[in-house]
XYZ file of C-alpha atoms in Angstrom:
67
model
C 109.889 99.920 81.419
C 111.279 100.696 84.666
C 111.721 97.209 85.838
C 113.346 96.155 82.298
C 115.906 98.777 82.662
C 116.529 98.123 86.176
C 117.162 94.264 85.229
C 119.412 95.087 82.616
C 121.235 97.849 84.393
C 122.641 95.496 87.137
C 123.145 91.986 84.892
C 125.006 90.269 87.767
C 121.883 90.639 90.086
C 118.873 91.660 88.134
C 116.570 90.475 90.712
C 118.053 92.878 93.539
C 117.612 95.946 90.858
C 114.038 94.799 90.020
C 113.076 94.670 93.707
C 114.685 98.247 94.424
C 112.353 99.723 91.536
C 109.312 97.715 92.822
C 109.998 98.889 96.498
C 110.204 102.657 95.199
C 106.827 102.268 93.370
C 105.217 100.659 96.381
C 106.732 103.736 98.449
C 105.257 106.212 96.147
C 101.774 104.307 96.380
C 101.741 104.562 100.181
C 103.316 108.019 100.537
C 101.818 110.152 97.956
C 98.143 109.669 99.367
C 99.130 111.183 102.809
C 101.154 114.101 100.993
C 97.740 114.700 99.061
C 95.727 114.735 102.321
C 98.186 116.849 104.367
C 98.577 119.383 101.587
C 94.527 119.414 101.253
C 94.151 120.040 104.779
C 96.839 122.993 104.876
C 95.776 124.468 101.415
C 92.577 122.831 99.814
C 92.007 119.648 97.795
C 92.869 121.550 94.406
C 96.454 122.134 95.642
C 96.554 118.491 97.061
C 95.823 117.177 93.687
C 98.133 119.401 91.960
C 100.876 117.997 94.089
C 100.133 114.481 92.440
C 100.357 116.158 88.935
C 103.755 117.571 90.018
C 105.062 114.252 91.249
C 104.067 112.730 87.895
C 105.781 115.390 85.992
C 108.883 114.668 88.231
C 108.615 111.082 87.587
C 108.130 111.621 83.887
C 111.128 113.729 83.717
C 113.610 111.359 85.565
C 112.246 108.640 83.538
C 114.043 109.780 80.665
C 117.447 109.136 82.697
C 116.366 105.401 83.107
C 116.641 104.994 79.307
């Protein structure tokens, strides 16, 4: 859905918009495990995994703006 919305948002250059969305997704895929590990080291695995839930919630809230 995000890729489709990105393609429609910038009709003159949909490839660039789709690439930006893909880059954000890839960055999240690389960054979140590091964040979970850092938080788990600092305060325990439970809180590290809670950070993943929080990030997922933030993405869900922000996804409404993509529509």
